Amino acid sequence: MSDSPPPDVVGLGSYPTPVERAPRLAAALGLEPDDLVVKRDDLLGLGAGGNKVRKLERTVAVALRRGATSLVTTGAAQSNHARLTAAAGARLGLGVELVLAGDEPPHVAGNLLLDRLLGARLHWAGAVDTPGLERLAAQRVADLASAGTVAELIPYGGSNAVGAAAYADAGRELLAQVPDVAHVVVAVGSGGTQAGLVAGLGTGRVLGVDTGATADPVERVTGLVRELGADPTGLRLRLDQVGQGYSTFPEPVRDALVLAARTEGLVLDPVYTGRALAGLAAAVRDGDVRPGERTVLLHTGGLPGLFGSASAPGWAAGLAPGTGSRG
Ligand SMILES: *Cc1c(COP(=O)(O)O)cnc(C)c1O
């Protein structure tokens, strides 16, 4: 009797993730109350949830098939992907090493706190771009190999074709829940989530909102869509919510966090989901999304990033209380 082969997907999350109406947020945006649905991929489970869980179920399966006992990946100091890689490793009994951009911050907060809690080994890469970070991580994999440890490099954001394919499946999961979906609005970082959704739903129904995580979002998403065997023609990717950069917290994003919180009790994050909602608000203003069109805001997680943000505490301290609007 032989052992069964390792699977293509390692179960780490809970499916399907819920969809919730958001009538007060819809009305505040200028949509009809029934137009807007939030898909809660923040509730996937595993160390605070988020879209990276779906991708890791595939990329970690590859690592296990190759006999890896350690995972190495990259990200920003407040990377949700790095935190979830640490959680996946903990769940599966694998070592995890994170090569993080920048220098060690003075305060251990947000995702970084969780990385340490989950047992990951951290390496600070200093000022490097994404390709530089990937090279350092590949070097770390090679060093581990020389020391006799089989380590797998999980790509930046989990976004190779294997990881991104998870969101083609998520697109089909969504279609079963919201058959008349006209727009899915999603924040874009490493690009795999939008690319997978496009492979599942077509370019016309997926509105990406760039966060400034990489210098080449259009090229990344386009390339991944092609790798998934789909057609990127007509890709919808807004570049207008980046502000002064990925790690900044621009005014429209601040407004979006307040709006979601005070209309629906829905908490977004300053880097990703706040930008997605700010992008949706802009799309309604310029007529790209219209009343009467079923619209899904994909909540991709990221809450620890709110608690790891340098600027959020001072901003929140200055917020005026709400008044309530029920007559
Ligand atoms: C990584 C991330 C995204 C973007 O997903 P990509 O596949 O990297 O483009 C969106 N939201 C959150 C909370 C994330 O952590």
Tab-separated table of C-alpha atoms and ligand atoms in Angstrom:
chain	number	residue	atom	x	y	z
A	1	MET	CA	0.000	0.000	0.000
A	2	SER	CA	1.454	3.367	-0.976
A	3	ASP	CA	0.763	6.774	0.519
A	4	SER	CA	-1.715	8.849	-1.482
A	5	PRO	CA	-0.005	11.671	-3.399
A	6	PRO	CA	-0.013	15.142	-1.815
A	7	PRO	CA	-3.023	17.162	-3.026
A	8	ASP	CA	-3.062	20.175	-5.407
A	9	VAL	CA	-4.796	22.235	-2.727
A	10	VAL	CA	-4.022	22.246	1.002
A	11	GLY	CA	-7.205	23.129	2.880
A	12	LEU	CA	-6.532	26.219	5.007
A	13	GLY	CA	-9.712	28.327	4.716
A	14	SER	CA	-13.494	28.061	5.157
A	15	TYR	CA	-15.723	28.151	2.057
A	16	PRO	CA	-17.781	29.677	0.619
A	17	THR	CA	-17.067	33.042	2.184
A	18	PRO	CA	-20.261	34.969	3.011
A	19	VAL	CA	-21.809	37.699	0.875
A	20	GLU	CA	-23.589	40.528	2.695
A	21	ARG	CA	-25.850	43.333	1.444
A	22	ALA	CA	-24.607	46.826	2.208
A	23	PRO	CA	-27.662	49.061	1.584
A	24	ARG	CA	-26.602	52.096	3.615
A	25	LEU	CA	-23.143	52.140	2.042
A	26	ALA	CA	-24.719	51.683	-1.410
A	27	ALA	CA	-27.006	54.679	-0.898
A	28	ALA	CA	-24.150	56.813	0.426
A	29	LEU	CA	-22.172	56.045	-2.745
A	30	GLY	CA	-25.105	57.012	-4.993
A	31	LEU	CA	-26.165	53.452	-5.875
A	32	GLU	CA	-29.539	51.781	-5.256
A	33	PRO	CA	-29.689	50.107	-1.813
A	34	ASP	CA	-29.827	46.590	-3.314
A	35	ASP	CA	-26.952	47.154	-5.747
A	36	LEU	CA	-24.041	46.559	-3.403
A	37	VAL	CA	-22.816	43.270	-1.921
A	38	VAL	CA	-19.648	42.723	0.120
A	39	LYS	CA	-17.901	39.374	-0.331
A	40	ARG	CA	-16.136	38.584	2.915
A	41	ASP	CA	-12.814	36.982	2.010
A	42	ASP	CA	-11.568	38.621	5.200
A	43	LEU	CA	-13.441	35.775	6.925
A	44	LEU	CA	-11.470	32.955	5.283
A	45	GLY	CA	-9.914	32.051	8.629
A	46	LEU	CA	-6.265	31.141	9.365
A	47	GLY	CA	-4.462	33.854	11.326
A	48	ALA	CA	-6.879	36.746	10.617
A	49	GLY	CA	-7.974	35.816	7.088
A	50	GLY	CA	-7.691	37.579	3.759
A	51	ASN	CA	-7.256	36.846	0.067
A	52	LYS	CA	-3.772	35.355	0.479
A	53	VAL	CA	-5.305	32.247	2.099
A	54	ARG	CA	-6.804	31.103	-1.229
A	55	LYS	CA	-3.476	31.525	-3.045
A	56	LEU	CA	-1.424	29.867	-0.299
A	57	GLU	CA	-3.623	26.758	-0.462
A	58	ARG	CA	-2.142	26.224	-3.963
A	59	THR	CA	1.421	27.508	-3.616
A	60	VAL	CA	2.006	25.634	-0.350
A	61	ALA	CA	0.654	22.434	-1.950
A	62	VAL	CA	3.422	22.775	-4.560
A	63	ALA	CA	5.964	23.252	-1.760
A	64	LEU	CA	4.798	20.068	-0.014
A	65	ARG	CA	4.947	18.076	-3.267
A	66	ARG	CA	8.576	19.187	-3.640
A	67	GLY	CA	9.342	17.988	-0.133
A	68	ALA	CA	9.834	21.436	1.420
A	69	THR	CA	10.109	21.727	5.187
A	70	SER	CA	10.437	25.538	5.110
A	71	LEU	CA	8.720	28.411	3.306
A	72	VAL	CA	10.461	31.657	2.364
A	73	THR	CA	8.578	34.709	1.125
A	74	THR	CA	8.803	38.483	0.807
A	75	GLY	CA	6.743	41.579	1.499
A	76	ALA	CA	6.476	44.972	3.124
A	77	ALA	CA	6.801	45.251	6.914
A	78	GLN	CA	2.987	45.159	7.157
A	79	SER	CA	2.539	42.445	4.508
A	80	ASN	CA	-0.665	40.443	4.943
A	81	HIS	CA	0.776	37.789	2.625
A	82	ALA	CA	3.859	37.388	4.827
A	83	ARG	CA	1.667	37.064	7.937
A	84	LEU	CA	-0.545	34.453	6.291
A	85	THR	CA	2.486	32.508	5.039
A	86	ALA	CA	3.652	32.447	8.663
A	87	ALA	CA	0.215	31.176	9.712
A	88	ALA	CA	0.134	28.499	6.978
A	89	GLY	CA	3.593	27.324	7.999
A	90	ALA	CA	2.554	27.137	11.632
A	91	ARG	CA	-0.559	25.150	10.737
A	92	LEU	CA	1.449	22.661	8.652
A	93	GLY	CA	4.545	22.400	10.829
A	94	LEU	CA	6.831	24.138	8.313
A	95	GLY	CA	9.558	26.679	9.121
A	96	VAL	CA	8.858	30.181	7.761
A	97	GLU	CA	11.367	32.911	6.899
A	98	LEU	CA	10.171	36.356	5.810
A	99	VAL	CA	12.399	38.739	3.839
A	100	LEU	CA	10.811	42.135	4.505
A	101	ALA	CA	11.518	45.461	2.792
A	102	GLY	CA	12.956	48.293	4.844
A	103	ASP	CA	14.503	48.385	8.302
A	104	GLU	CA	13.100	46.911	11.489
A	105	PRO	CA	10.482	49.402	12.771
A	106	PRO	CA	10.742	50.641	16.378
A	107	HIS	CA	7.298	49.269	17.313
A	108	VAL	CA	6.170	45.683	16.807
A	109	ALA	CA	2.543	46.135	15.750
A	110	GLY	CA	-0.087	44.849	13.350
A	111	ASN	CA	1.054	42.140	10.951
A	112	LEU	CA	4.586	42.261	12.334
A	113	LEU	CA	3.327	41.363	15.785
A	114	LEU	CA	1.471	38.408	14.267
A	115	ASP	CA	4.553	37.318	12.264
A	116	ARG	CA	6.496	37.060	15.516
A	117	LEU	CA	3.641	35.395	17.354
A	118	LEU	CA	3.326	32.795	14.597
A	119	GLY	CA	7.016	31.981	14.864
A	120	ALA	CA	8.424	33.314	11.588
A	121	ARG	CA	12.120	34.251	11.291
A	122	LEU	CA	12.434	37.832	9.976
A	123	HIS	CA	15.132	39.280	7.703
A	124	TRP	CA	15.200	43.050	7.078
A	125	ALA	CA	16.248	43.861	3.511
A	126	GLY	CA	16.680	47.645	3.770
A	127	ALA	CA	15.697	49.884	0.846
A	128	VAL	CA	15.050	47.505	-2.084
A	129	ASP	CA	12.480	47.267	-4.865
A	130	THR	CA	10.276	44.195	-5.364
A	131	PRO	CA	12.684	42.402	-7.764
A	132	GLY	CA	15.555	43.079	-5.327
A	133	LEU	CA	13.513	41.618	-2.502
A	134	GLU	CA	12.770	38.509	-4.579
A	135	ARG	CA	16.493	38.067	-5.298
A	136	LEU	CA	17.333	38.228	-1.576
A	137	ALA	CA	14.639	35.647	-0.832
A	138	ALA	CA	15.974	33.343	-3.575
A	139	GLN	CA	19.429	33.696	-2.001
A	140	ARG	CA	17.969	32.717	1.386
A	141	VAL	CA	16.418	29.598	-0.197
A	142	ALA	CA	19.830	28.709	-1.675
A	143	ASP	CA	21.543	29.236	1.717
A	144	LEU	CA	19.004	26.983	3.414
A	145	ALA	CA	19.583	24.346	0.724
A	146	SER	CA	23.347	24.420	1.349
A	147	ALA	CA	22.587	23.829	5.021
A	148	GLY	CA	20.433	20.797	4.099
A	149	THR	CA	16.944	22.334	4.409
A	150	VAL	CA	14.507	22.048	1.496
A	151	ALA	CA	12.862	25.483	1.355
A	152	GLU	CA	10.270	26.704	-1.130
A	153	LEU	CA	10.154	30.307	-2.340
A	154	ILE	CA	6.540	31.472	-2.249
A	155	PRO	CA	6.311	34.316	-4.801
A	156	TYR	CA	5.637	37.930	-3.816
A	157	GLY	CA	1.964	38.168	-2.784
A	158	GLY	CA	1.480	34.512	-3.742
A	159	SER	CA	0.980	35.775	-7.285
A	160	ASN	CA	2.270	33.255	-9.770
A	161	ALA	CA	-0.122	31.415	-12.086
A	162	VAL	CA	-0.642	28.638	-9.508
A	163	GLY	CA	-1.670	31.089	-6.771
A	164	ALA	CA	-3.715	33.370	-9.020
A	165	ALA	CA	-5.754	30.420	-10.327
A	166	ALA	CA	-7.378	30.248	-6.884
A	167	TYR	CA	-9.208	33.483	-7.728
A	168	ALA	CA	-10.601	32.041	-10.959
A	169	ASP	CA	-12.278	29.510	-8.655
A	170	ALA	CA	-13.299	32.312	-6.276
A	171	GLY	CA	-14.932	34.057	-9.252
A	172	ARG	CA	-17.022	30.935	-9.878
A	173	GLU	CA	-17.872	30.718	-6.159
A	174	LEU	CA	-19.084	34.336	-6.332
A	175	LEU	CA	-21.122	33.692	-9.479
A	176	ALA	CA	-23.064	30.964	-7.652
A	177	GLN	CA	-23.866	33.488	-4.888
A	178	VAL	CA	-24.455	36.603	-7.038
A	179	PRO	CA	-25.382	35.373	-10.546
A	180	ASP	CA	-26.121	38.874	-11.917
A	181	VAL	CA	-22.834	40.453	-10.818
A	182	ALA	CA	-21.873	43.352	-13.120
A	183	HIS	CA	-18.781	44.614	-11.264
A	184	VAL	CA	-16.378	43.058	-8.759
A	185	VAL	CA	-14.206	45.767	-7.207
A	186	VAL	CA	-10.843	44.590	-5.881
A	187	ALA	CA	-7.643	46.162	-4.583
A	188	VAL	CA	-4.539	45.309	-6.630
A	189	GLY	CA	-1.141	44.647	-5.045
A	190	SER	CA	0.861	41.811	-6.593
A	191	GLY	CA	-1.959	41.379	-9.138
A	192	GLY	CA	-2.929	37.722	-8.750
A	193	THR	CA	-6.340	38.363	-7.261
A	194	GLN	CA	-7.552	40.572	-10.108
A	195	ALA	CA	-5.911	38.304	-12.686
A	196	GLY	CA	-7.649	35.217	-11.307
A	197	LEU	CA	-11.008	36.994	-11.141
A	198	VAL	CA	-10.563	38.086	-14.759
A	199	ALA	CA	-9.833	34.480	-15.732
A	200	GLY	CA	-13.038	33.418	-13.957
A	201	LEU	CA	-15.365	36.294	-14.880
A	202	GLY	CA	-13.851	38.148	-17.877
A	203	THR	CA	-12.247	41.613	-17.940
A	204	GLY	CA	-15.569	43.450	-18.266
A	205	ARG	CA	-16.835	42.495	-14.807
A	206	VAL	CA	-13.659	43.084	-12.757
A	207	LEU	CA	-12.612	46.564	-11.639
A	208	GLY	CA	-9.117	46.634	-10.130
A	209	VAL	CA	-7.914	49.522	-7.966
A	210	ASP	CA	-4.140	49.810	-7.760
A	211	THR	CA	-2.484	50.360	-4.369
A	212	GLY	CA	1.002	51.294	-5.605
A	213	ALA	CA	2.524	48.055	-4.261
A	214	THR	CA	4.481	47.556	-7.486
A	215	ALA	CA	5.803	49.854	-10.205
A	216	ASP	CA	4.097	47.931	-13.029
A	217	PRO	CA	0.553	46.873	-12.019
A	218	VAL	CA	-0.898	46.799	-15.558
A	219	GLU	CA	1.964	44.657	-16.891
A	220	ARG	CA	1.744	42.296	-13.897
A	221	VAL	CA	-1.999	41.725	-14.096
A	222	THR	CA	-1.919	41.452	-17.900
A	223	GLY	CA	0.903	38.901	-17.763
A	224	LEU	CA	-0.826	36.777	-15.131
A	225	VAL	CA	-4.139	36.841	-17.036
A	226	ARG	CA	-2.288	35.505	-20.097
A	227	GLU	CA	-0.524	32.833	-17.998
A	228	LEU	CA	-3.954	31.686	-16.853
A	229	GLY	CA	-4.960	31.275	-20.502
A	230	ALA	CA	-7.415	34.185	-20.491
A	231	ASP	CA	-7.687	37.370	-22.560
A	232	PRO	CA	-6.601	40.652	-20.886
A	233	THR	CA	-8.227	42.856	-23.585
A	234	GLY	CA	-10.339	45.535	-21.917
A	235	LEU	CA	-8.647	45.208	-18.507
A	236	ARG	CA	-10.154	47.710	-16.025
A	237	LEU	CA	-7.486	48.924	-13.597
A	238	ARG	CA	-7.787	52.329	-11.892
A	239	LEU	CA	-4.479	53.959	-10.966
A	240	ASP	CA	-5.992	57.030	-9.252
A	241	GLN	CA	-6.060	55.936	-5.587
A	242	VAL	CA	-2.336	55.459	-4.922
A	243	GLY	CA	-1.818	59.030	-3.657
A	244	GLN	CA	1.785	59.638	-2.562
A	245	GLY	CA	2.503	55.896	-2.498
A	246	TYR	CA	1.650	52.422	-1.226
A	247	SER	CA	2.373	53.072	2.455
A	248	THR	CA	0.592	56.447	2.590
A	249	PHE	CA	-3.020	56.931	3.746
A	250	PRO	CA	-4.559	59.403	1.273
A	251	GLU	CA	-7.621	61.536	2.075
A	252	PRO	CA	-10.104	59.640	-0.185
A	253	VAL	CA	-9.023	56.381	1.470
A	254	ARG	CA	-9.530	57.891	4.942
A	255	ASP	CA	-13.001	58.988	3.851
A	256	ALA	CA	-13.732	55.490	2.555
A	257	LEU	CA	-12.796	53.903	5.908
A	258	VAL	CA	-15.109	56.295	7.776
A	259	LEU	CA	-17.948	55.718	5.308
A	260	ALA	CA	-17.816	51.900	5.470
A	261	ALA	CA	-17.457	51.915	9.251
A	262	ARG	CA	-20.313	54.340	9.883
A	263	THR	CA	-22.812	53.036	7.315
A	264	GLU	CA	-22.331	49.279	7.763
A	265	GLY	CA	-20.033	48.661	10.739
A	266	LEU	CA	-17.632	47.346	8.087
A	267	VAL	CA	-13.957	47.816	8.891
A	268	LEU	CA	-11.537	48.332	5.976
A	269	ASP	CA	-7.754	48.791	5.978
A	270	PRO	CA	-5.682	51.816	4.903
A	271	VAL	CA	-3.628	50.060	2.186
A	272	TYR	CA	-5.942	47.737	0.237
A	273	THR	CA	-9.659	47.566	0.978
A	274	GLY	CA	-9.899	51.297	1.757
A	275	ARG	CA	-8.411	52.014	-1.660
A	276	ALA	CA	-10.834	49.557	-3.274
A	277	LEU	CA	-13.809	51.432	-1.803
A	278	ALA	CA	-12.292	54.824	-2.693
A	279	GLY	CA	-11.908	53.505	-6.247
A	280	LEU	CA	-15.538	52.353	-6.306
A	281	ALA	CA	-16.680	55.781	-5.082
A	282	ALA	CA	-14.667	57.400	-7.897
A	283	ALA	CA	-16.093	54.911	-10.421
A	284	VAL	CA	-19.654	55.829	-9.387
A	285	ARG	CA	-18.801	59.541	-9.677
A	286	ASP	CA	-17.406	59.175	-13.200
A	287	GLY	CA	-20.207	56.842	-14.392
A	288	ASP	CA	-18.114	53.658	-14.790
A	289	VAL	CA	-20.379	52.006	-12.182
A	290	ARG	CA	-24.056	53.035	-12.383
A	291	PRO	CA	-27.135	52.642	-10.174
A	292	GLY	CA	-29.014	49.441	-10.968
A	293	GLU	CA	-25.816	47.457	-11.668
A	294	ARG	CA	-25.066	44.666	-9.165
A	295	THR	CA	-21.699	45.495	-7.639
A	296	VAL	CA	-19.537	43.376	-5.368
A	297	LEU	CA	-16.870	44.896	-3.142
A	298	LEU	CA	-14.354	42.131	-2.448
A	299	HIS	CA	-13.221	42.443	1.167
A	300	THR	CA	-9.749	40.961	0.873
A	301	GLY	CA	-8.820	41.313	4.567
A	302	GLY	CA	-5.927	43.406	5.872
A	303	LEU	CA	-7.333	44.460	9.247
A	304	PRO	CA	-3.964	43.952	11.026
A	305	GLY	CA	-2.577	46.633	8.684
A	306	LEU	CA	-4.899	49.177	10.306
A	307	PHE	CA	-3.338	48.372	13.668
A	308	GLY	CA	0.145	48.474	12.149
A	309	SER	CA	-0.302	51.813	10.372
A	310	ALA	CA	1.896	54.677	11.588
A	311	SER	CA	-0.608	57.367	10.594
A	312	ALA	CA	-3.945	55.761	11.562
A	313	PRO	CA	-3.840	56.374	15.349
A	314	GLY	CA	-3.339	60.155	15.063
A	315	TRP	CA	-5.996	60.346	12.364
A	316	ALA	CA	-8.526	58.311	14.371
A	317	ALA	CA	-7.909	60.437	17.473
A	318	GLY	CA	-9.068	63.491	15.518
A	319	LEU	CA	-12.254	61.977	14.034
A	320	ALA	CA	-15.510	63.677	15.036
A	321	PRO	CA	-18.182	61.330	16.414
A	322	GLY	CA	-21.034	60.286	14.141
A	323	THR	CA	-24.600	61.369	14.773
A	324	GLY	CA	-26.787	58.505	13.574
A	325	SER	CA	-29.268	59.050	10.771
A	326	ARG	CA	-32.256	56.838	11.577
A	327	GLY	CA	-35.325	59.070	11.779
B	1	LIG	C1	-2.450	41.390	-1.027
B	1	LIG	C2	-3.730	42.047	-0.757
B	1	LIG	C3	-4.540	42.528	-1.804
B	1	LIG	C4	-4.129	42.490	-3.235
B	1	LIG	O1	-4.052	41.197	-3.760
B	1	LIG	P1	-3.006	40.863	-4.899
B	1	LIG	O2	-3.377	39.525	-5.363
B	1	LIG	O3	-1.646	40.927	-4.262
B	1	LIG	O4	-3.128	41.905	-5.951
B	1	LIG	C5	-5.767	43.085	-1.487
B	1	LIG	N1	-6.161	43.192	-0.208
B	1	LIG	C6	-5.410	42.762	0.821
B	1	LIG	C7	-5.920	42.977	2.206
B	1	LIG	C8	-4.168	42.176	0.581
B	1	LIG	O5	-3.425	41.763	1.618
